[in-house]
Amino acid sequence: MNTTAHAAPDRGEDMTTETATTVYEVTGMTCGHCEGAVSSEISEIAGVSSVKAVAATGQVTVVSDAPLDEAAVRAAVDEAGYELVGVSKA
């Protein structure tokens, strides 16, 4: 009798959707309204599932289905009235 304890995880495990999490640096955010404006604009980019902007640190964490085109993120941040510095190195 051959039993394998690992048989169940093989089914469907490869079907999980991978996501990309990227932290961007944005200048000019000073309050909750700023965070909301940036989050709202970035949320409209196709494939984005969540956005968390923190004015105190200038960091915007974006979770998406795949890595985003930085030009699209830059355009969204510009539309909100702020400046994308780039991807956070930290």
Coordinates of N, CA and C in Angstrom, one line a residue:
M1 N 0.8 -1.2 0.0 CA 0.0 0.0 0.0 C 0.9 1.2 0.0
N2 N 0.7 2.1 -1.0 CA 1.5 3.2 -1.1 C 0.7 4.5 -0.8
T3 N 1.0 5.2 0.3 CA 0.2 6.4 0.6 C 1.2 7.5 0.6
T4 N 0.7 8.7 0.2 CA 1.6 9.8 0.1 C 0.9 11.0 0.8
A5 N 1.5 11.5 1.8 CA 0.9 12.6 2.6 C 0.9 13.9 1.8
H6 N 1.6 13.9 0.7 CA 1.7 15.2 0.0 C 0.8 15.3 -1.2
A7 N 0.0 14.3 -1.4 CA -0.9 14.2 -2.6 C -1.9 15.4 -2.7
A8 N -2.5 15.7 -1.7 CA -3.5 16.8 -1.7 C -3.0 18.1 -2.1
P9 N -1.9 18.6 -1.6 CA -1.4 19.9 -2.0 C -1.1 20.1 -3.5
D10 N -0.8 19.0 -4.2 CA -0.5 19.1 -5.6 C -1.7 19.5 -6.4
R11 N -2.9 19.3 -6.0 CA -4.1 19.6 -6.7 C -4.4 21.1 -6.5
G12 N -4.4 21.8 -7.6 CA -4.8 23.2 -7.6 C -3.8 24.2 -7.0
E13 N -2.7 23.7 -6.4 CA -1.8 24.6 -5.8 C -1.1 25.5 -6.9
D14 N -0.9 25.0 -8.0 CA -0.3 25.7 -9.1 C -1.2 26.8 -9.7
M15 N -2.5 26.7 -9.3 CA -3.5 27.5 -9.9 C -3.6 28.9 -9.1
T16 N -2.9 29.0 -8.0 CA -3.0 30.2 -7.3 C -2.5 31.4 -8.1
T17 N -3.1 32.5 -7.9 CA -2.7 33.7 -8.6 C -1.6 34.4 -7.9
E18 N -0.5 34.6 -8.6 CA 0.6 35.4 -8.0 C 0.3 36.8 -8.1
T19 N 0.8 37.6 -7.1 CA 0.7 39.1 -7.2 C 2.0 39.7 -7.1
A20 N 2.0 41.0 -7.5 CA 3.3 41.8 -7.3 C 3.0 42.9 -6.3
T21 N 3.9 43.1 -5.4 CA 3.8 44.2 -4.4 C 5.0 45.1 -4.6
T22 N 4.6 46.4 -4.9 CA 5.7 47.3 -5.1 C 5.4 48.5 -4.2
V23 N 6.5 49.1 -3.6 CA 6.4 50.3 -2.8 C 7.1 51.4 -3.6
Y24 N 6.3 52.4 -3.8 CA 6.7 53.6 -4.5 C 6.9 54.8 -3.5
E25 N 7.8 55.7 -3.9 CA 8.1 56.9 -3.1 C 7.4 58.1 -3.8
V26 N 6.5 58.8 -3.1 CA 5.7 59.9 -3.6 C 6.0 61.1 -2.8
T27 N 6.3 62.3 -3.4 CA 6.5 63.5 -2.6 C 5.2 64.4 -2.7
G28 N 5.0 65.2 -1.7 CA 3.9 66.1 -1.6 C 2.7 65.7 -0.8
M29 N 2.6 64.5 -0.4 CA 1.5 64.0 0.4 C 1.7 64.5 1.9
T30 N 0.7 65.2 2.4 CA 0.8 65.7 3.8 C -0.3 65.3 4.7
C31 N -1.4 64.6 4.2 CA -2.5 64.3 5.0 C -3.3 63.2 4.5
G32 N -4.4 62.8 5.2 CA -5.3 61.7 4.7 C -5.9 62.0 3.4
H33 N -6.3 63.2 3.1 CA -6.8 63.6 1.8 C -5.8 63.3 0.7
C34 N -4.6 63.6 0.9 CA -3.5 63.3 -0.1 C -3.4 61.8 -0.3
E35 N -3.4 61.1 0.8 CA -3.4 59.6 0.7 C -4.5 59.1 -0.2
G36 N -5.7 59.6 0.1 CA -6.9 59.1 -0.6 C -6.8 59.5 -2.1
A37 N -6.3 60.7 -2.4 CA -6.3 61.1 -3.8 C -5.3 60.2 -4.6
V38 N -4.1 59.9 -4.0 CA -3.1 59.1 -4.7 C -3.7 57.7 -4.8
S39 N -4.2 57.1 -3.7 CA -4.8 55.8 -3.7 C -5.9 55.6 -4.8
S40 N -6.7 56.6 -4.8 CA -7.8 56.5 -5.8 C -7.4 56.5 -7.2
E41 N -6.4 57.3 -7.6 CA -5.9 57.4 -9.0 C -5.2 56.1 -9.3
I42 N -4.3 55.6 -8.4 CA -3.6 54.4 -8.7 C -4.5 53.2 -8.8
S43 N -5.5 53.2 -8.0 CA -6.5 52.1 -8.0 C -7.2 51.9 -9.3
E44 N -7.2 52.9 -10.1 CA -7.9 52.9 -11.5 C -7.0 52.2 -12.5
I45 N -5.7 51.9 -12.2 CA -4.9 51.2 -13.2 C -5.3 49.7 -13.2
A46 N -5.4 49.2 -14.4 CA -5.8 47.8 -14.6 C -4.9 46.9 -13.9
G47 N -5.5 45.9 -13.2 CA -4.7 44.9 -12.5 C -4.4 45.2 -11.0
V48 N -4.6 46.5 -10.6 CA -4.3 46.9 -9.2 C -5.4 46.3 -8.3
S49 N -5.0 45.6 -7.2 CA -6.0 45.0 -6.3 C -6.0 45.8 -5.0
S50 N -4.9 46.5 -4.6 CA -5.0 47.3 -3.4 C -3.9 48.3 -3.4
V51 N -4.2 49.5 -2.7 CA -3.2 50.6 -2.6 C -3.3 51.1 -1.2
K52 N -2.1 51.3 -0.6 CA -2.0 51.9 0.7 C -1.0 53.0 0.6
A53 N -1.4 54.3 0.8 CA -0.5 55.4 0.8 C -0.4 55.9 2.2
V54 N 0.8 56.3 2.6 CA 1.1 56.8 3.9 C 1.8 58.1 3.8
A55 N 1.1 59.2 4.1 CA 1.7 60.6 3.9 C 3.0 60.8 4.7
A56 N 3.0 60.3 5.9 CA 4.1 60.5 6.9 C 5.4 60.0 6.3
T57 N 5.4 58.9 5.5 CA 6.6 58.3 5.0 C 6.8 58.6 3.5
G58 N 5.7 59.0 2.8 CA 5.7 59.2 1.4 C 5.7 57.9 0.6
Q59 N 5.4 56.8 1.3 CA 5.4 55.5 0.6 C 4.0 55.1 0.2
V60 N 3.9 54.5 -1.0 CA 2.6 54.0 -1.5 C 2.9 52.5 -1.9
T61 N 2.2 51.6 -1.2 CA 2.3 50.2 -1.4 C 1.2 49.8 -2.4
V62 N 1.6 49.2 -3.5 CA 0.6 48.8 -4.5 C 0.7 47.2 -4.7
V63 N -0.4 46.6 -4.6 CA -0.5 45.1 -4.9 C -1.3 45.0 -6.2
S64 N -0.7 44.3 -7.1 CA -1.3 44.1 -8.5 C -1.1 42.7 -9.0
D65 N -1.9 42.4 -10.0 CA -1.8 41.1 -10.6 C -0.4 40.8 -11.2
A66 N 0.2 41.8 -11.7 CA 1.5 41.7 -12.3 C 2.3 43.0 -12.1
P67 N 3.6 43.0 -12.3 CA 4.3 44.3 -12.1 C 3.7 45.4 -13.0
L68 N 3.6 46.6 -12.5 CA 3.0 47.7 -13.2 C 4.0 48.5 -14.0
D69 N 3.5 49.1 -15.1 CA 4.4 50.0 -15.9 C 4.6 51.3 -15.1
E70 N 5.8 51.6 -14.8 CA 6.0 52.8 -13.9 C 5.5 54.1 -14.5
A71 N 5.4 54.1 -15.8 CA 4.9 55.3 -16.5 C 3.4 55.5 -16.2
A72 N 2.7 54.3 -16.1 CA 1.2 54.4 -15.7 C 1.1 54.9 -14.3
V73 N 1.9 54.4 -13.4 CA 1.8 54.8 -12.0 C 2.2 56.3 -11.9
R74 N 3.2 56.7 -12.6 CA 3.6 58.1 -12.6 C 2.5 59.0 -13.1
A75 N 1.8 58.6 -14.2 CA 0.7 59.4 -14.7 C -0.4 59.5 -13.7
A76 N -0.7 58.4 -13.0 CA -1.8 58.4 -11.9 C -1.4 59.3 -10.8
V77 N -0.2 59.3 -10.3 CA 0.3 60.1 -9.2 C 0.2 61.6 -9.7
D78 N 0.7 61.8 -10.9 CA 0.6 63.2 -11.5 C -0.8 63.7 -11.5
E79 N -1.7 62.9 -11.9 CA -3.2 63.2 -12.0 C -3.7 63.6 -10.6
A80 N -3.2 62.9 -9.6 CA -3.6 63.2 -8.2 C -3.0 64.5 -7.7
G81 N -2.0 65.0 -8.4 CA -1.3 66.3 -8.0 C 0.0 66.1 -7.2
Y82 N 0.6 64.9 -7.3 CA 1.8 64.7 -6.6 C 2.9 64.2 -7.5
E83 N 4.1 63.9 -6.9 CA 5.2 63.5 -7.8 C 5.7 62.1 -7.4
L84 N 5.8 61.2 -8.4 CA 6.4 59.9 -8.1 C 7.9 60.1 -8.2
V85 N 8.6 59.7 -7.1 CA 10.1 59.8 -7.1 C 10.6 58.5 -7.8
G86 N 10.0 57.4 -7.5 CA 10.4 56.1 -8.0 C 10.0 55.0 -7.1
V87 N 10.6 53.8 -7.4 CA 10.4 52.6 -6.5 C 11.3 52.8 -5.3
S88 N 10.7 52.5 -4.1 CA 11.4 52.5 -2.9 C 12.5 51.5 -2.8
K89 N 13.7 52.0 -2.4 CA 14.9 51.1 -2.3 C 14.9 50.3 -0.9
A90 N 14.1 50.8 0.0 CA 14.1 50.2 1.3 C 13.3 48.9 1.4

